[in-house]
Short mmCIF file of C-alpha atoms and ligand atoms in Angstrom, two decimals:
data_model
loop_
_atom_site.label_atom_id
_atom_site.label_comp_id
_atom_site.label_asym_id
_atom_site.label_seq_id
_atom_site.Cartn_x
_atom_site.Cartn_y
_atom_site.Cartn_z
CA UNK R 1 115.16 132.50 86.63
CA UNK R 2 111.40 130.87 86.52
CA UNK R 3 111.33 127.78 88.54
CA UNK R 4 108.16 125.38 88.02
CA UNK R 5 107.24 122.47 90.62
CA UNK R 6 105.97 119.53 88.80
CA UNK R 7 104.23 116.57 90.82
CA UNK R 8 103.72 113.53 88.76
CA UNK R 9 100.72 111.25 89.97
CA UNK R 10 100.79 107.08 90.57
CA UNK R 11 99.22 106.70 86.65
CA UNK R 12 102.08 109.01 85.45
CA UNK R 13 104.87 106.75 86.91
CA UNK R 14 103.21 103.34 86.90
CA UNK R 15 105.70 101.61 84.14
CA UNK R 16 108.85 102.22 81.68
CA UNK R 17 106.34 103.97 79.22
CA UNK R 18 105.23 106.49 81.30
CA UNK R 19 108.33 107.32 82.90
CA UNK R 20 109.48 107.93 79.43
CA UNK R 21 106.68 110.31 78.88
CA UNK R 22 107.35 112.15 82.11
CA UNK R 23 111.15 112.53 81.00
CA UNK R 24 109.74 114.10 77.48
CA UNK R 25 107.79 116.78 79.35
CA UNK R 26 110.48 117.59 81.94
CA UNK R 27 112.91 118.13 79.03
CA UNK R 28 110.59 120.09 77.07
CA UNK R 29 110.74 122.85 79.73
CA UNK R 30 113.86 123.59 81.46
CA UNK R 31 112.41 125.66 83.91
CA UNK R 32 110.28 122.08 85.31
CA UNK R 33 113.73 121.96 87.93
CA UNK R 34 111.61 120.00 90.74
CA UNK R 35 109.93 117.08 90.16
CA UNK R 36 107.37 115.34 93.07
CA UNK R 37 106.29 111.74 92.54
CA UNK R 38 103.73 109.26 93.76
CA UNK R 39 104.36 105.69 93.91
CA UNK R 40 103.67 103.49 90.73
CA UNK R 41 100.11 103.06 90.06
CA UNK R 42 97.98 100.49 88.32
CA UNK R 43 98.84 99.76 84.78
CA UNK R 44 95.45 98.21 84.29
CA UNK R 45 92.50 98.00 86.10
CA UNK R 46 93.09 94.45 87.44
CA UNK R 47 96.60 95.83 88.45
CA UNK R 48 97.84 96.77 92.01
CA UNK R 49 98.83 100.01 93.43
CA UNK R 50 102.12 99.76 94.84
CA UNK R 51 101.48 101.77 97.93
CA UNK R 52 98.67 99.41 98.45
CA UNK R 53 100.84 96.59 98.36
CA UNK R 54 103.16 97.82 100.35
CA UNK R 55 100.31 98.72 103.11
CA UNK R 56 99.14 94.89 102.60
CA UNK R 57 102.89 93.96 103.68
CA UNK R 58 102.55 95.74 107.05
CA UNK R 59 99.40 94.36 107.75
CA UNK R 60 100.79 90.29 107.34
CA UNK R 61 103.77 91.75 109.26
CA UNK R 62 100.97 92.53 112.20
CA UNK R 63 99.19 89.21 111.68
CA UNK R 64 102.58 87.42 112.24
CA UNK R 65 102.05 86.38 108.45
CA UNK R 66 104.57 86.31 105.58
CA UNK R 67 104.82 89.11 103.31
CA UNK R 68 107.40 87.66 100.72
CA UNK R 69 104.89 87.02 97.74
CA UNK R 70 103.50 91.11 98.41
CA UNK R 71 106.89 92.01 98.49
CA UNK R 72 107.91 90.37 95.72
CA UNK R 73 105.62 91.72 93.28
CA UNK R 74 106.94 95.16 94.37
CA UNK R 75 110.41 94.41 93.62
CA UNK R 76 109.33 92.74 89.93
CA UNK R 77 107.55 96.31 89.27
CA UNK R 78 110.97 98.63 90.25
CA UNK R 79 113.12 96.03 88.41
CA UNK R 80 111.25 96.08 85.53
CA UNK R 81 111.41 99.75 85.06
CA UNK R 82 114.93 100.07 85.99
CA UNK R 83 115.60 97.16 83.51
CA UNK R 84 113.57 98.86 80.53
CA UNK R 85 115.49 102.16 80.95
CA UNK R 86 118.84 100.91 81.49
CA UNK R 87 118.80 102.27 84.93
CA UNK R 88 122.28 101.72 86.64
CA UNK R 89 121.51 101.37 90.33
CA UNK R 90 121.71 99.10 93.50
CA UNK R 91 117.89 98.66 93.12
CA UNK R 92 118.39 94.81 94.90
CA UNK R 93 120.54 96.57 97.47
CA UNK R 94 117.54 99.19 98.01
CA UNK R 95 114.71 96.49 98.65
CA UNK R 96 116.52 94.03 100.70
CA UNK R 97 116.84 97.00 102.93
CA UNK R 98 113.26 97.68 103.26
CA UNK R 99 112.58 94.18 103.04
CA UNK R 100 114.65 93.73 106.18
CA UNK R 101 113.23 96.55 107.94
CA UNK R 102 109.32 95.85 107.50
CA UNK R 103 109.00 93.48 110.67
CA UNK R 104 110.48 96.02 112.90
CA UNK R 105 108.15 98.87 112.25
CA UNK R 106 105.05 99.29 114.31
CA UNK R 107 103.20 102.06 112.20
CA UNK R 108 102.18 101.44 108.59
CA UNK R 109 103.93 104.30 107.45
CA UNK R 110 107.37 103.44 106.79
CA UNK R 111 106.23 100.72 104.84
CA UNK R 112 103.88 102.85 102.87
CA UNK R 113 106.55 105.61 102.36
CA UNK R 114 108.53 103.47 100.39
CA UNK R 115 106.83 103.51 97.15
CA UNK R 116 107.50 106.95 96.81
CA UNK R 117 111.16 106.98 97.70
CA UNK R 118 111.94 103.87 95.50
CA UNK R 119 110.10 105.85 92.48
CA UNK R 120 111.86 109.06 93.25
CA UNK R 121 115.40 107.38 93.09
CA UNK R 122 114.73 105.88 89.62
CA UNK R 123 113.30 108.60 88.29
CA UNK R 124 116.23 110.95 89.46
CA UNK R 125 118.51 108.37 87.74
CA UNK R 126 116.43 108.45 84.59
CA UNK R 127 116.77 112.53 84.63
CA UNK R 128 120.11 112.66 85.71
CA UNK R 129 118.39 114.75 88.42
CA UNK R 130 119.71 114.77 92.40
CA UNK R 131 117.61 112.77 94.33
CA UNK R 132 116.19 114.51 97.76
CA UNK R 133 114.87 112.52 100.62
CA UNK R 134 111.60 113.93 101.62
CA UNK R 135 112.37 112.93 105.07
CA UNK R 136 114.84 116.18 105.54
CA UNK R 137 112.00 117.99 104.18
CA UNK R 138 108.74 117.46 105.13
CA UNK R 139 108.49 117.76 109.01
CA UNK R 140 105.61 117.03 111.10
CA UNK R 141 105.07 117.74 114.92
CA UNK R 142 104.61 115.70 117.86
CA UNK R 143 100.96 115.25 117.88
CA UNK R 144 101.29 114.39 113.81
CA UNK R 145 100.24 117.91 112.38
CA UNK R 146 102.30 119.26 109.37
CA UNK R 147 104.79 121.66 110.60
CA UNK R 148 104.38 124.31 108.01
CA UNK R 149 107.20 126.80 109.21
CA UNK R 150 110.10 124.43 109.68
CA UNK R 151 109.25 122.34 106.64
CA UNK R 152 109.31 126.04 104.49
CA UNK R 153 112.43 126.46 106.03
CA UNK R 154 113.67 122.96 105.24
CA UNK R 155 112.68 123.27 101.55
CA UNK R 156 114.55 126.81 101.22
CA UNK R 157 117.44 125.47 102.45
CA UNK R 158 118.21 122.25 100.69
CA UNK R 159 116.68 123.17 97.31
CA UNK R 160 118.20 125.83 95.95
CA UNK R 161 117.49 127.97 92.70
CA UNK R 162 119.82 126.17 89.95
CA UNK R 163 119.61 122.59 91.34
CA UNK R 164 117.48 119.83 89.67
CA UNK R 165 115.99 117.56 92.00
CA UNK R 166 113.22 114.76 92.66
CA UNK R 167 111.61 114.29 95.63
CA UNK R 168 109.26 111.77 97.01
CA UNK R 169 105.81 112.65 97.85
CA UNK R 170 103.67 111.62 100.18
CA UNK R 171 105.73 111.51 103.40
CA UNK R 172 108.33 113.42 105.94
CA UNK R 173 109.45 112.89 109.44
CA UNK R 174 108.35 113.27 113.11
CA UNK R 175 110.65 115.02 115.49
CA UNK R 176 112.08 111.42 116.67
CA UNK R 177 113.41 111.28 113.20
CA UNK R 178 110.47 108.43 112.36
CA UNK R 179 108.90 108.54 108.96
CA UNK R 180 104.98 109.65 108.75
CA UNK R 181 102.66 110.05 105.74
CA UNK R 182 100.07 112.27 104.81
CA UNK R 183 96.75 111.10 104.31
CA UNK R 184 96.21 108.56 100.83
CA UNK R 185 96.91 110.86 97.96
CA UNK R 186 99.39 113.08 100.08
CA UNK R 187 101.84 113.24 97.12
CA UNK R 188 99.95 116.33 96.09
CA UNK R 189 100.66 118.12 99.28
CA UNK R 190 104.04 117.36 99.18
CA UNK R 191 103.85 119.26 95.82
CA UNK R 192 102.20 121.87 96.91
CA UNK R 193 104.95 122.40 99.90
CA UNK R 194 108.00 122.17 97.46
CA UNK R 195 106.22 124.68 95.15
CA UNK R 196 105.91 126.94 98.36
CA UNK R 197 109.24 126.36 99.63
CA UNK R 198 111.01 127.55 96.21
CA UNK R 199 108.96 129.97 95.81
CA UNK R 200 107.80 128.43 92.18
CA UNK R 201 106.04 130.34 89.60
CA UNK R 202 103.65 127.46 88.79
CA UNK R 203 102.90 124.13 90.90
CA UNK R 204 102.36 122.08 87.88
CA UNK R 205 100.22 118.77 88.96
CA UNK R 206 100.29 116.24 86.07
CA UNK R 207 97.66 113.37 85.90
CA UNK R 208 95.73 111.01 83.96
CA UNK R 209 92.91 113.50 82.89
CA UNK R 210 93.18 116.71 81.35
CA UNK R 211 92.72 118.64 84.11
CA UNK R 212 89.17 119.46 86.46
CA UNK R 213 85.93 118.63 84.89
CA UNK R 214 82.60 120.17 85.75
CA UNK R 215 80.97 117.06 87.15
CA UNK R 216 82.17 113.86 87.82
CA UNK R 217 82.15 112.08 84.40
CA UNK R 218 81.31 108.90 86.13
CA UNK R 219 77.92 110.54 86.56
CA UNK R 220 77.36 112.68 83.49
CA UNK R 221 79.03 111.88 79.96
CA UNK R 222 81.50 113.80 78.62
CA UNK R 223 81.17 116.94 81.03
CA UNK R 224 83.03 120.10 80.12
CA UNK R 225 86.26 120.98 81.35
CA UNK R 226 87.16 123.98 83.96
CA UNK R 227 89.89 125.88 82.26
CA UNK R 228 90.13 128.69 84.73
CA UNK R 229 88.95 128.01 88.57
CA UNK R 230 89.88 129.95 91.91
CA UNK R 231 91.34 128.20 94.94
CA UNK R 232 88.27 129.20 96.49
CA UNK R 233 85.89 127.45 94.27
CA UNK R 234 88.13 124.39 94.16
CA UNK R 235 88.63 124.04 97.76
CA UNK R 236 84.69 124.01 97.65
CA UNK R 237 84.49 121.51 94.86
CA UNK R 238 86.98 119.18 96.74
CA UNK R 239 85.60 119.18 100.18
CA UNK R 240 82.39 118.42 98.66
CA UNK R 241 83.73 115.23 97.02
CA UNK R 242 85.32 116.17 94.03
CA UNK R 243 88.72 114.39 93.82
CA UNK R 244 91.42 115.27 91.23
CA UNK R 245 93.76 117.11 93.48
CA UNK R 246 94.16 116.61 97.54
CA UNK R 247 91.97 119.56 99.09
CA UNK R 248 94.75 119.94 101.50
CA UNK R 249 97.14 120.42 98.91
CA UNK R 250 95.62 124.11 97.94
CA UNK R 251 96.38 125.92 101.22
CA UNK R 252 100.08 125.85 101.11
CA UNK R 253 100.10 127.33 97.17
CA UNK R 254 96.92 129.49 97.96
CA UNK R 255 98.26 131.57 100.75
CA UNK R 256 101.10 132.88 98.77
CA UNK R 257 99.15 133.10 95.38
CA UNK R 258 101.15 130.50 93.15
CA UNK R 259 99.00 129.02 90.39
CA UNK R 260 98.27 125.25 90.42
CA UNK R 261 98.05 123.59 86.66
CA UNK R 262 96.54 120.44 86.31
CA UNK R 263 97.83 118.64 83.33
CA UNK R 264 97.71 115.44 81.70
CA UNK R 265 100.87 113.29 81.41
CA UNK R 266 98.80 111.29 78.10
CA UNK R 267 98.17 114.73 76.31
CA UNK R 268 100.88 116.99 77.02
CA UNK R 269 100.11 120.01 75.09
CA UNK R 270 96.54 120.29 76.33
CA UNK R 271 96.50 123.42 78.51
CA UNK R 272 94.51 121.67 81.60
CA UNK R 273 92.70 123.41 84.12
CA UNK R 274 94.50 126.39 85.94
CA UNK R 275 93.65 127.50 89.59
CA UNK R 276 94.44 130.87 90.60
CA UNK R 277 93.39 133.21 93.23
CA UNK R 278 91.65 135.65 91.32
CA UNK R 279 89.52 135.98 88.36
CA UNK R 280 88.92 139.38 86.51
CA UNK R 281 86.08 138.84 84.17
CA UNK R 282 83.56 138.10 87.33
CA UNK R 283 80.91 139.13 84.76
CA UNK R 284 80.82 135.34 82.73
CA UNK R 285 81.25 133.56 85.70
CA UNK R 286 77.83 131.50 87.38
CA UNK R 287 78.41 127.98 88.25
CA UNK R 288 82.10 126.33 87.90
CA UNK R 289 81.51 122.98 88.84
CA UNK R 290 79.71 120.68 90.73
CA UNK R 291 80.18 117.99 93.03
CA UNK R 292 78.83 115.82 95.66
CA UNK R 293 78.75 112.87 98.26
CA UNK R 294 76.51 110.12 99.50
CA UNK R 295 76.38 108.77 102.97
CA UNK R 296 75.37 111.81 105.65
CA UNK R 297 72.84 111.46 107.63
CA UNK R 298 71.29 114.67 109.45
CA UNK R 299 70.42 115.37 113.11
CA UNK R 300 67.96 117.80 113.67
CA UNK R 301 67.60 119.32 116.74
CA UNK R 302 64.03 121.21 117.58
CA UNK R 303 63.92 123.67 120.68
CA UNK R 304 61.83 126.65 121.48
CA UNK R 305 63.29 129.98 122.06
CA UNK R 306 66.67 128.24 121.34
CA UNK R 307 67.82 131.44 119.76
CA UNK R 308 67.88 132.70 123.12
CA UNK R 309 69.40 129.91 125.19
CA UNK R 310 73.31 131.00 125.76
CA UNK R 311 75.69 128.58 124.63
CA UNK R 312 73.04 126.04 123.26
CA UNK R 313 75.35 125.30 120.26
CA UNK R 314 78.31 125.26 121.71
CA UNK R 315 77.12 122.92 124.15
CA UNK R 316 75.69 120.55 120.95
CA UNK R 317 79.01 121.00 119.44
CA UNK R 318 80.86 119.71 122.38
CA UNK R 319 79.05 116.53 122.55
CA UNK R 320 80.65 115.85 119.19
CA UNK R 321 83.77 116.97 120.13
CA UNK R 322 83.73 114.83 122.94
CA UNK R 323 83.10 112.00 120.94
CA UNK R 324 85.76 113.32 118.41
CA UNK R 325 83.11 113.23 115.63
CA UNK R 326 83.86 115.96 112.99
CA UNK R 327 80.76 117.32 111.17
CA UNK R 328 80.13 118.86 107.69
CA UNK R 329 77.65 121.45 108.08
CA UNK R 330 75.33 122.92 110.29
CA UNK R 331 72.00 124.72 108.85
CA UNK R 332 70.39 126.54 111.43
CA UNK R 333 66.81 128.25 111.75
CA UNK R 334 65.66 130.49 114.93
CA UNK R 335 64.37 127.47 116.79
CA UNK R 336 66.16 124.40 115.20
CA UNK R 337 69.90 123.75 114.11
CA UNK R 338 70.56 120.53 112.26
CA UNK R 339 74.27 119.04 111.95
CA UNK R 340 74.90 117.41 108.82
CA UNK R 341 77.69 114.38 109.38
CA UNK R 342 78.86 111.99 106.69
CA UNK R 343 78.22 108.18 108.28
CA UNK R 344 81.80 107.40 108.12
CA UNK R 345 82.51 109.96 110.85
CA UNK R 346 79.56 109.00 112.99
CA UNK R 347 81.38 105.35 112.75
CA UNK R 348 78.34 103.64 114.80
CA UNK R 349 78.11 106.27 117.60
CA UNK R 350 74.52 107.84 116.16
CA UNK R 351 72.85 106.49 119.19
CA UNK R 352 75.59 107.86 121.83
CA UNK R 353 75.11 111.57 120.18
CA UNK R 354 71.60 111.38 120.37
CA UNK R 355 71.66 110.34 123.92
CA UNK R 356 73.79 112.88 124.86
CA UNK R 357 71.83 115.63 122.94
CA UNK R 358 68.63 114.61 124.87
CA UNK R 359 70.30 114.22 128.12
CA UNK R 360 72.26 117.81 128.02
CA UNK R 361 70.00 119.96 125.95
CA UNK R 362 66.67 118.96 126.73
CA UNK R 363 65.07 119.60 123.13
CA UNK R 364 61.46 119.61 122.05
CA UNK R 365 62.52 117.16 118.96
CA UNK R 366 65.43 115.33 117.58
CA UNK R 367 64.76 113.52 114.34
CA UNK R 368 67.21 112.07 112.25
CA UNK R 369 67.65 111.84 108.37
CA UNK R 370 69.19 108.91 107.07
CA UNK R 371 70.72 108.39 103.69
CA UNK R 372 71.02 111.58 102.60
CA UNK R 373 73.33 113.19 99.46
CA UNK R 374 74.76 115.99 99.54
CA UNK R 375 75.35 118.22 96.06
CA UNK R 376 77.42 121.34 96.35
CA UNK R 377 76.99 123.59 93.37
CA UNK R 378 80.01 126.26 93.43
CA UNK R 379 80.89 129.45 91.48
CA UNK R 380 81.96 132.97 91.90
CA UNK R 381 78.56 133.97 90.44
CA UNK R 382 76.39 132.34 93.16
CA UNK R 383 76.95 135.16 95.57
CA UNK R 384 77.42 137.71 93.06
CA UNK R 385 74.23 137.02 90.41
CA UNK R 386 70.43 136.55 90.80
CA UNK R 387 68.73 134.00 89.41
CA UNK R 388 71.12 130.94 89.85
CA UNK R 389 69.11 129.34 92.68
CA UNK R 390 65.83 129.48 90.89
CA UNK R 391 67.23 127.83 87.96
CA UNK R 392 68.52 124.67 90.21
CA UNK R 393 65.85 124.37 92.23
CA UNK R 394 63.86 124.57 89.02
CA UNK R 395 65.94 121.82 87.50
CA UNK R 396 65.48 119.43 90.22
CA UNK R 397 61.40 120.16 90.41
CA UNK R 398 61.25 119.14 86.86
CA UNK R 399 62.79 115.93 87.82
CA UNK R 400 60.54 115.80 90.82
CA UNK R 401 63.49 115.41 93.31
CA UNK R 402 62.50 116.51 96.74
CA UNK R 403 64.94 118.92 98.20
CA UNK R 404 65.39 117.70 101.93
CA UNK R 405 68.22 120.34 102.92
CA UNK R 406 69.33 123.59 101.46
CA UNK R 407 72.68 125.68 103.13
CA UNK R 408 74.18 128.45 101.19
CA UNK R 409 77.53 127.98 102.99
CA UNK R 410 79.33 130.65 104.37
CA UNK R 411 81.31 131.39 101.76
CA UNK R 412 78.42 132.31 99.54
CA UNK R 413 79.89 130.78 96.32
CA UNK R 414 78.67 126.91 97.28
CA UNK R 415 75.05 126.46 97.38
CA UNK R 416 74.57 122.78 98.61
CA UNK R 417 71.31 120.81 98.72
CA UNK R 418 70.31 117.67 100.36
CA UNK R 419 68.30 114.84 98.94
CA UNK R 420 67.67 111.58 99.47
CA UNK R 421 70.66 109.33 98.24
CA UNK R 422 68.29 107.44 95.88
CA UNK R 423 67.70 110.91 94.01
CA UNK R 424 71.61 111.55 93.68
CA UNK R 425 72.94 110.48 90.19
CA UNK R 426 69.63 112.16 88.72
CA UNK R 427 69.86 115.23 90.80
CA UNK R 428 73.45 116.05 89.85
CA UNK R 429 72.50 115.44 86.19
CA UNK R 430 69.87 117.81 86.24
CA UNK R 431 71.77 120.43 87.85
CA UNK R 432 74.62 119.97 85.33
CA UNK R 433 72.20 120.51 82.56
CA UNK R 434 70.67 123.49 84.29
CA UNK R 435 74.07 125.14 83.84
CA UNK R 436 76.16 123.51 81.09
CA UNK R 437 76.01 126.21 78.36
N1 LIG E 1 101.12 106.68 96.98
C1 LIG E 1 99.91 107.34 98.15
C2 LIG E 1 98.87 107.10 97.84
O1 LIG E 1 98.28 106.08 96.95
C3 LIG E 1 100.00 108.78 97.57
C4 LIG E 1 100.19 109.70 96.48
O2 LIG E 1 99.79 109.00 95.30
O3 LIG E 1 99.38 110.86 96.40
O4 LIG E 1 98.15 107.22 98.19
#
């Protein structure tokens, strides 16, 4: 029997009207037997996301303040959905329990997780599906990292073929039983884990767009939609700033080859974007997508004969490890190595990094380039065809954009250019125009 896992994002479950759309989608295909949900999102630009309100309640608790006004907004949202759908459940009892427990929780994760918890209970009642709490399915280890083996085992044991269930996204439990959440947007990861655990034929990720665009629609008007993309390409794009799907949601399904299908709750007949392991027709592929981000700093370290000095790069990277800074890229030359780090990662520690580099590595020169934007042009064709880099750099040159850094990542399918942050939008547009056919 075919099993599909359908994950619905916050905008797809923000109000009674969207709940009805979700029900129609589920009922259209009986193989959609496992559903994973986010917390209610915004109904309009001025609205609140329930998860944000829950985090705000926790902050108020920490500051010793009251949170009843915020909690009332949360309660009202769920009550209005339940009332409009005519659901018969003890919502007040559930809300009271959460309200009372909030002041006793030191970490924000319990509060944050309740958005998905309540939404899953509501949707399960509306669909006539079973509610299965993610607390008993998703396991983290003592260090707070996902325990994939234990999670897989629990899902296999509890979500049996023939069942129809709704599972809240975003959270699981630590070995001591306390609630732990994934990073923001993490319900995508829960969906992927459930798809893996039940061996789904496809992981459907229902959102408010008809798939993955070739470039961010905020940067280019009406960009082309990608109908087919590989996990590898998507991972490169997601890592480099494209956000439709949480990047950590790819591995659990890609490892065992379950395709991901991004779909639009508002256009349920649109086939969306299919994310697969391999594409047979490589001939037709060149650039699949373009993504980018501003706010990087490049630290260039230069030292004559660096390449013959054993352990130079190890010592350089150990400085970052010591300061708990993660770098994004590390292009290198014979006597030069650059560290490309996002400002949010550096978190004010740049001077400390420079001081330790000078002290421990005795470089000839250390230079910092501030305010760099990285643009990743991704496609299987980049590794397999000639002329793509030439088109990309010609497009940038025609716009008189100065390229400050080039890195064709180790995967070979990702050509990254660093430009000044001020040139970012124009550079993305120029690259897109060079490859859109
Ligand atoms: N509700 C959580 C968030 O807003 C998780 C999710 O929606 O994926 O980040």
